Amino acid sequence: MANNAKFYLFAWRHAPKVPEPILRGLFNVVADVAWLKRGKGVRRLEANYARVRPDLDAKAVRRLSRAGMRSYLRYFREAFTLQSATQEQINARVRLVGRENALDVIDGDAAAVLALGHLGNWDLAGAFATPNIAPVLTVAEKLKPEQLFAEFLKYRKNIGIEALGLGDPGVFDELVHGAKAGRRIICLLADRDLTARGVEVNLCGQRARVAAGPARVALDAGVDLIPTISTYERLTGERRRAAGTPWGTVLTLHPPVPVPPLDESLPEEERRRAQVATYTQGWVDALATALREHTEDWHMLQRVFTADLDPKKNPALATS
C-alpha cells in the first residue's frame, strides 16, 4: 500500500510533464503486462465480465478483459494529467447525451442525484459537469495513508469536484443538505456496496449488492434520481485536436427514475426499505444495459455479485 501511495503521489506531480503519446503507450504496456500476468484483480474482472456477458465463451471474456485493463489504465492516465487540462480541452473530450433529462438542473435552480457505476472516466465527467451542468458534490472512499487521501481530495477540488470522505460523521446529512440547497448534482458511484448496508438487486440477470445512497439521498431531499453512464469513445478530426487526446467520454443522462410509492401493506419499518430497493433497481436497470454494451469500460476488479461475496466479510448476507 505504501508503494502504491508513493506511485500515485509521484504520478500526480510528474505525469503531466510527459508527452501524451509517450504516456499513452506506457500505460498501455502496463495494462498489457498486468493482463498477461493475470493476477487476482484481472481474474476478478474476468469473472465479473462473464456474469454480465454470459453469451461469451472463456476465450472471448479473456480478450475482453485485455480491452478492460487498457480502459482501466486509461482512466488512471487521464486522472494523473487531468489537472493540467484546460477547460476547452475538457469540454472537447466530453460529449453530453440526454441533456433534456436534466434541464431543471442545467437551466434552473434544481438539484439532482446522479447514480453512476465505475465506467469510463467519472472524474473527467465531473470536471465537465461543474461548469456545464451544475456544481458537483460527491463522496470519496477513504484512502490510506492519510497523505494520499488528502492529495486525492485536493485533486478532486482542483477539477471542480467537492468530495466528502466516506464514513465521516454526518456525510449523509451533508449530501441531503447539499441537494436541498439547489442547483447542484450529487454524483455517487454506487455499483459496489462498501458499507454492508446496501441493496440487493438484479444486475444483468445476477444478484448483486449495490449502494443504497443514491436512492436514499434523492428520497430524503425530494430531488430526481438520474441514472448516469460514462463510457469511452474514439475521437477524430477537429474534436481530437481540440481535446489533445484520441479518447473522449460519452456522458449519458438517462430519464429520472420514477419515485415508487410506499407500500402501505408493509410494516412501517419495512416500507422505506422496500421503496429504496425498488428505486435503486430503477437506476441499476440503466446500468445493466451499459454494462452489456460497454463491458470493457466497467472497471470492477472487486466482488460485487452476491454469489461471489463472503458472508464472513459481508454481514448483510447472513440476514438476506
PDB file of C-alpha atoms in Angstrom, residues 188-317:
ATOM      1  CA  LEU A 188     -22.459   8.906  -6.315  1.00  0.00           C
ATOM      2  CA  LEU A 189     -20.515   5.890  -7.576  1.00  0.00           C
ATOM      3  CA  ALA A 190     -22.808   3.179  -6.337  1.00  0.00           C
ATOM      4  CA  ASP A 191     -22.299  -0.102  -8.229  1.00  0.00           C
ATOM      5  CA  ARG A 192     -20.491  -1.596  -5.239  1.00  0.00           C
ATOM      6  CA  ASP A 193     -21.657  -1.856  -1.619  1.00  0.00           C
ATOM      7  CA  LEU A 194     -18.856  -0.553   0.614  1.00  0.00           C
ATOM      8  CA  THR A 195     -20.911  -0.283   3.801  1.00  0.00           C
ATOM      9  CA  ALA A 196     -22.689  -3.673   4.174  1.00  0.00           C
ATOM     10  CA  ARG A 197     -25.895  -1.598   4.303  1.00  0.00           C
ATOM     11  CA  GLY A 198     -26.574  -1.751   0.584  1.00  0.00           C
ATOM     12  CA  VAL A 199     -29.366  -3.140  -1.543  1.00  0.00           C
ATOM     13  CA  GLU A 200     -29.524  -6.472  -3.318  1.00  0.00           C
ATOM     14  CA  VAL A 201     -30.578  -6.004  -6.940  1.00  0.00           C
ATOM     15  CA  ASN A 202     -30.857  -7.830 -10.235  1.00  0.00           C
ATOM     16  CA  LEU A 203     -27.813  -6.817 -12.302  1.00  0.00           C
ATOM     17  CA  CYS A 204     -27.713  -8.385 -15.757  1.00  0.00           C
ATOM     18  CA  GLY A 205     -29.706 -11.381 -14.508  1.00  0.00           C
ATOM     19  CA  GLN A 206     -27.446 -11.899 -11.468  1.00  0.00           C
ATOM     20  CA  ARG A 207     -27.989 -10.901  -7.852  1.00  0.00           C
ATOM     21  CA  ALA A 208     -25.593  -8.155  -6.775  1.00  0.00           C
ATOM     22  CA  ARG A 209     -25.183  -5.730  -3.896  1.00  0.00           C
ATOM     23  CA  VAL A 210     -25.000  -2.011  -4.648  1.00  0.00           C
ATOM     24  CA  ALA A 211     -25.082   1.140  -2.534  1.00  0.00           C
ATOM     25  CA  ALA A 212     -28.392   2.474  -1.244  1.00  0.00           C
ATOM     26  CA  GLY A 213     -27.055   6.036  -1.077  1.00  0.00           C
ATOM     27  CA  PRO A 214     -28.378   7.486  -4.351  1.00  0.00           C
ATOM     28  CA  ALA A 215     -31.948   6.363  -3.677  1.00  0.00           C
ATOM     29  CA  ARG A 216     -31.881   7.415  -0.016  1.00  0.00           C
ATOM     30  CA  VAL A 217     -30.447  10.868  -0.709  1.00  0.00           C
ATOM     31  CA  ALA A 218     -32.866  11.527  -3.584  1.00  0.00           C
ATOM     32  CA  LEU A 219     -35.866  10.475  -1.482  1.00  0.00           C
ATOM     33  CA  ASP A 220     -34.849  12.492   1.578  1.00  0.00           C
ATOM     34  CA  ALA A 221     -34.016  15.585  -0.461  1.00  0.00           C
ATOM     35  CA  GLY A 222     -37.026  15.273  -2.763  1.00  0.00           C
ATOM     36  CA  VAL A 223     -34.954  15.533  -5.961  1.00  0.00           C
ATOM     37  CA  ASP A 224     -34.669  13.476  -9.151  1.00  0.00           C
ATOM     38  CA  LEU A 225     -32.579  10.318  -9.303  1.00  0.00           C
ATOM     39  CA  ILE A 226     -30.878  10.211 -12.707  1.00  0.00           C
ATOM     40  CA  PRO A 227     -29.010   7.094 -13.900  1.00  0.00           C
ATOM     41  CA  THR A 228     -25.754   8.365 -15.409  1.00  0.00           C
ATOM     42  CA  ILE A 229     -23.334   6.446 -17.620  1.00  0.00           C
ATOM     43  CA  SER A 230     -19.775   7.381 -18.605  1.00  0.00           C
ATOM     44  CA  THR A 231     -18.122   5.435 -21.433  1.00  0.00           C
ATOM     45  CA  TYR A 232     -15.175   5.958 -23.770  1.00  0.00           C
ATOM     46  CA  GLU A 233     -15.242   6.822 -27.451  1.00  0.00           C
ATOM     47  CA  ARG A 234     -12.568   7.392 -30.092  1.00  0.00           C
ATOM     48  CA  LEU A 235     -12.102  10.989 -31.198  1.00  0.00           C
ATOM     49  CA  THR A 236     -11.235  12.126 -34.702  1.00  0.00           C
ATOM     50  CA  GLY A 237     -10.677  15.310 -36.651  1.00  0.00           C
ATOM     51  CA  GLU A 238     -11.131  18.722 -35.088  1.00  0.00           C
ATOM     52  CA  ARG A 239     -12.534  17.351 -31.836  1.00  0.00           C
ATOM     53  CA  ARG A 240      -9.451  15.172 -31.328  1.00  0.00           C
ATOM     54  CA  ARG A 241      -7.172  18.150 -31.942  1.00  0.00           C
ATOM     55  CA  ALA A 242      -9.161  20.297 -29.520  1.00  0.00           C
ATOM     56  CA  ALA A 243      -9.167  17.548 -26.895  1.00  0.00           C
ATOM     57  CA  GLY A 244      -5.447  16.868 -27.159  1.00  0.00           C
ATOM     58  CA  THR A 245      -6.048  13.132 -26.951  1.00  0.00           C
ATOM     59  CA  PRO A 246      -7.558  10.367 -29.127  1.00  0.00           C
ATOM     60  CA  TRP A 247     -10.014   9.291 -26.419  1.00  0.00           C
ATOM     61  CA  GLY A 248     -13.131  11.067 -25.229  1.00  0.00           C
ATOM     62  CA  THR A 249     -16.022  10.345 -22.897  1.00  0.00           C
ATOM     63  CA  VAL A 250     -19.723   9.981 -23.615  1.00  0.00           C
ATOM     64  CA  LEU A 251     -21.695  11.192 -20.596  1.00  0.00           C
ATOM     65  CA  THR A 252     -25.258   9.892 -20.811  1.00  0.00           C
ATOM     66  CA  LEU A 253     -28.022  11.234 -18.558  1.00  0.00           C
ATOM     67  CA  HIS A 254     -30.993   8.870 -18.521  1.00  0.00           C
ATOM     68  CA  PRO A 255     -34.552   9.940 -17.688  1.00  0.00           C
ATOM     69  CA  PRO A 256     -35.153  10.273 -13.939  1.00  0.00           C
ATOM     70  CA  VAL A 257     -36.305   7.080 -12.221  1.00  0.00           C
ATOM     71  CA  PRO A 258     -39.996   7.290 -11.211  1.00  0.00           C
ATOM     72  CA  VAL A 259     -40.377   7.505  -7.439  1.00  0.00           C
ATOM     73  CA  PRO A 260     -42.021   4.268  -6.239  1.00  0.00           C
ATOM     74  CA  PRO A 261     -44.942   4.688  -3.824  1.00  0.00           C
ATOM     75  CA  LEU A 262     -44.735   3.433  -0.268  1.00  0.00           C
ATOM     76  CA  ASP A 263     -46.315   0.009   0.139  1.00  0.00           C
ATOM     77  CA  GLU A 264     -48.924   0.562   2.846  1.00  0.00           C
ATOM     78  CA  SER A 265     -49.372  -3.200   3.261  1.00  0.00           C
ATOM     79  CA  LEU A 266     -45.909  -3.496   4.808  1.00  0.00           C
ATOM     80  CA  PRO A 267     -44.990  -2.757   8.410  1.00  0.00           C
ATOM     81  CA  GLU A 268     -43.819   0.813   8.831  1.00  0.00           C
ATOM     82  CA  GLU A 269     -40.132  -0.040   9.264  1.00  0.00           C
ATOM     83  CA  GLU A 270     -40.152  -2.076   6.032  1.00  0.00           C
ATOM     84  CA  ARG A 271     -41.910   0.466   3.806  1.00  0.00           C
ATOM     85  CA  ARG A 272     -38.949   2.745   3.313  1.00  0.00           C
ATOM     86  CA  ARG A 273     -36.587  -0.205   2.837  1.00  0.00           C
ATOM     87  CA  ALA A 274     -38.785  -1.603   0.070  1.00  0.00           C
ATOM     88  CA  GLN A 275     -39.132   1.819  -1.553  1.00  0.00           C
ATOM     89  CA  VAL A 276     -35.358   2.317  -1.562  1.00  0.00           C
ATOM     90  CA  ALA A 277     -34.869  -1.160  -3.047  1.00  0.00           C
ATOM     91  CA  THR A 278     -37.333  -0.508  -5.884  1.00  0.00           C
ATOM     92  CA  TYR A 279     -35.878   2.938  -6.546  1.00  0.00           C
ATOM     93  CA  THR A 280     -32.368   1.502  -6.632  1.00  0.00           C
ATOM     94  CA  GLN A 281     -33.376  -1.209  -9.087  1.00  0.00           C
ATOM     95  CA  GLY A 282     -34.587   1.569 -11.392  1.00  0.00           C
ATOM     96  CA  TRP A 283     -31.135   3.084 -11.909  1.00  0.00           C
ATOM     97  CA  VAL A 284     -29.435  -0.329 -11.865  1.00  0.00           C
ATOM     98  CA  ASP A 285     -31.510  -1.346 -14.899  1.00  0.00           C
ATOM     99  CA  ALA A 286     -29.924   1.503 -16.879  1.00  0.00           C
ATOM    100  CA  LEU A 287     -26.504   0.476 -15.595  1.00  0.00           C
ATOM    101  CA  ALA A 288     -27.091  -3.118 -16.717  1.00  0.00           C
ATOM    102  CA  THR A 289     -27.750  -2.016 -20.295  1.00  0.00           C
ATOM    103  CA  ALA A 290     -24.498  -0.048 -20.310  1.00  0.00           C
ATOM    104  CA  LEU A 291     -22.550  -2.986 -18.888  1.00  0.00           C
ATOM    105  CA  ARG A 292     -23.724  -5.249 -21.692  1.00  0.00           C
ATOM    106  CA  GLU A 293     -22.953  -2.676 -24.389  1.00  0.00           C
ATOM    107  CA  HIS A 294     -19.688  -1.286 -22.970  1.00  0.00           C
ATOM    108  CA  THR A 295     -18.395  -4.125 -20.824  1.00  0.00           C
ATOM    109  CA  GLU A 296     -14.743  -3.230 -21.346  1.00  0.00           C
ATOM    110  CA  ASP A 297     -15.300   0.177 -19.737  1.00  0.00           C
ATOM    111  CA  TRP A 298     -16.515  -1.344 -16.445  1.00  0.00           C
ATOM    112  CA  HIS A 299     -13.529  -1.064 -14.109  1.00  0.00           C
ATOM    113  CA  MET A 300     -14.751  -3.503 -11.487  1.00  0.00           C
ATOM    114  CA  LEU A 301     -11.852  -5.526 -10.132  1.00  0.00           C
ATOM    115  CA  GLN A 302     -13.701  -6.279  -6.874  1.00  0.00           C
ATOM    116  CA  ARG A 303     -16.503  -8.625  -5.880  1.00  0.00           C
ATOM    117  CA  VAL A 304     -19.975  -7.218  -6.448  1.00  0.00           C
ATOM    118  CA  PHE A 305     -22.188 -10.216  -7.257  1.00  0.00           C
ATOM    119  CA  THR A 306     -23.828 -11.886  -4.280  1.00  0.00           C
ATOM    120  CA  ALA A 307     -22.679 -15.362  -5.286  1.00  0.00           C
ATOM    121  CA  ASP A 308     -19.059 -14.176  -5.102  1.00  0.00           C
ATOM    122  CA  LEU A 309     -19.300 -12.416  -1.726  1.00  0.00           C
ATOM    123  CA  ASP A 310     -18.055 -13.925   1.518  1.00  0.00           C
ATOM    124  CA  PRO A 311     -20.752 -13.852   4.264  1.00  0.00           C
ATOM    125  CA  LYS A 312     -17.988 -13.577   6.882  1.00  0.00           C
ATOM    126  CA  LYS A 313     -16.839 -10.300   5.312  1.00  0.00           C
ATOM    127  CA  ASN A 314     -20.311  -9.032   4.432  1.00  0.00           C
ATOM    128  CA  PRO A 315     -22.660  -9.414   7.434  1.00  0.00           C
ATOM    129  CA  ALA A 316     -25.639  -8.296   5.353  1.00  0.00           C
ATOM    130  CA  LEU A 317     -25.548 -11.639   3.527  1.00  0.00           C
TER     131      LEU A 317
END
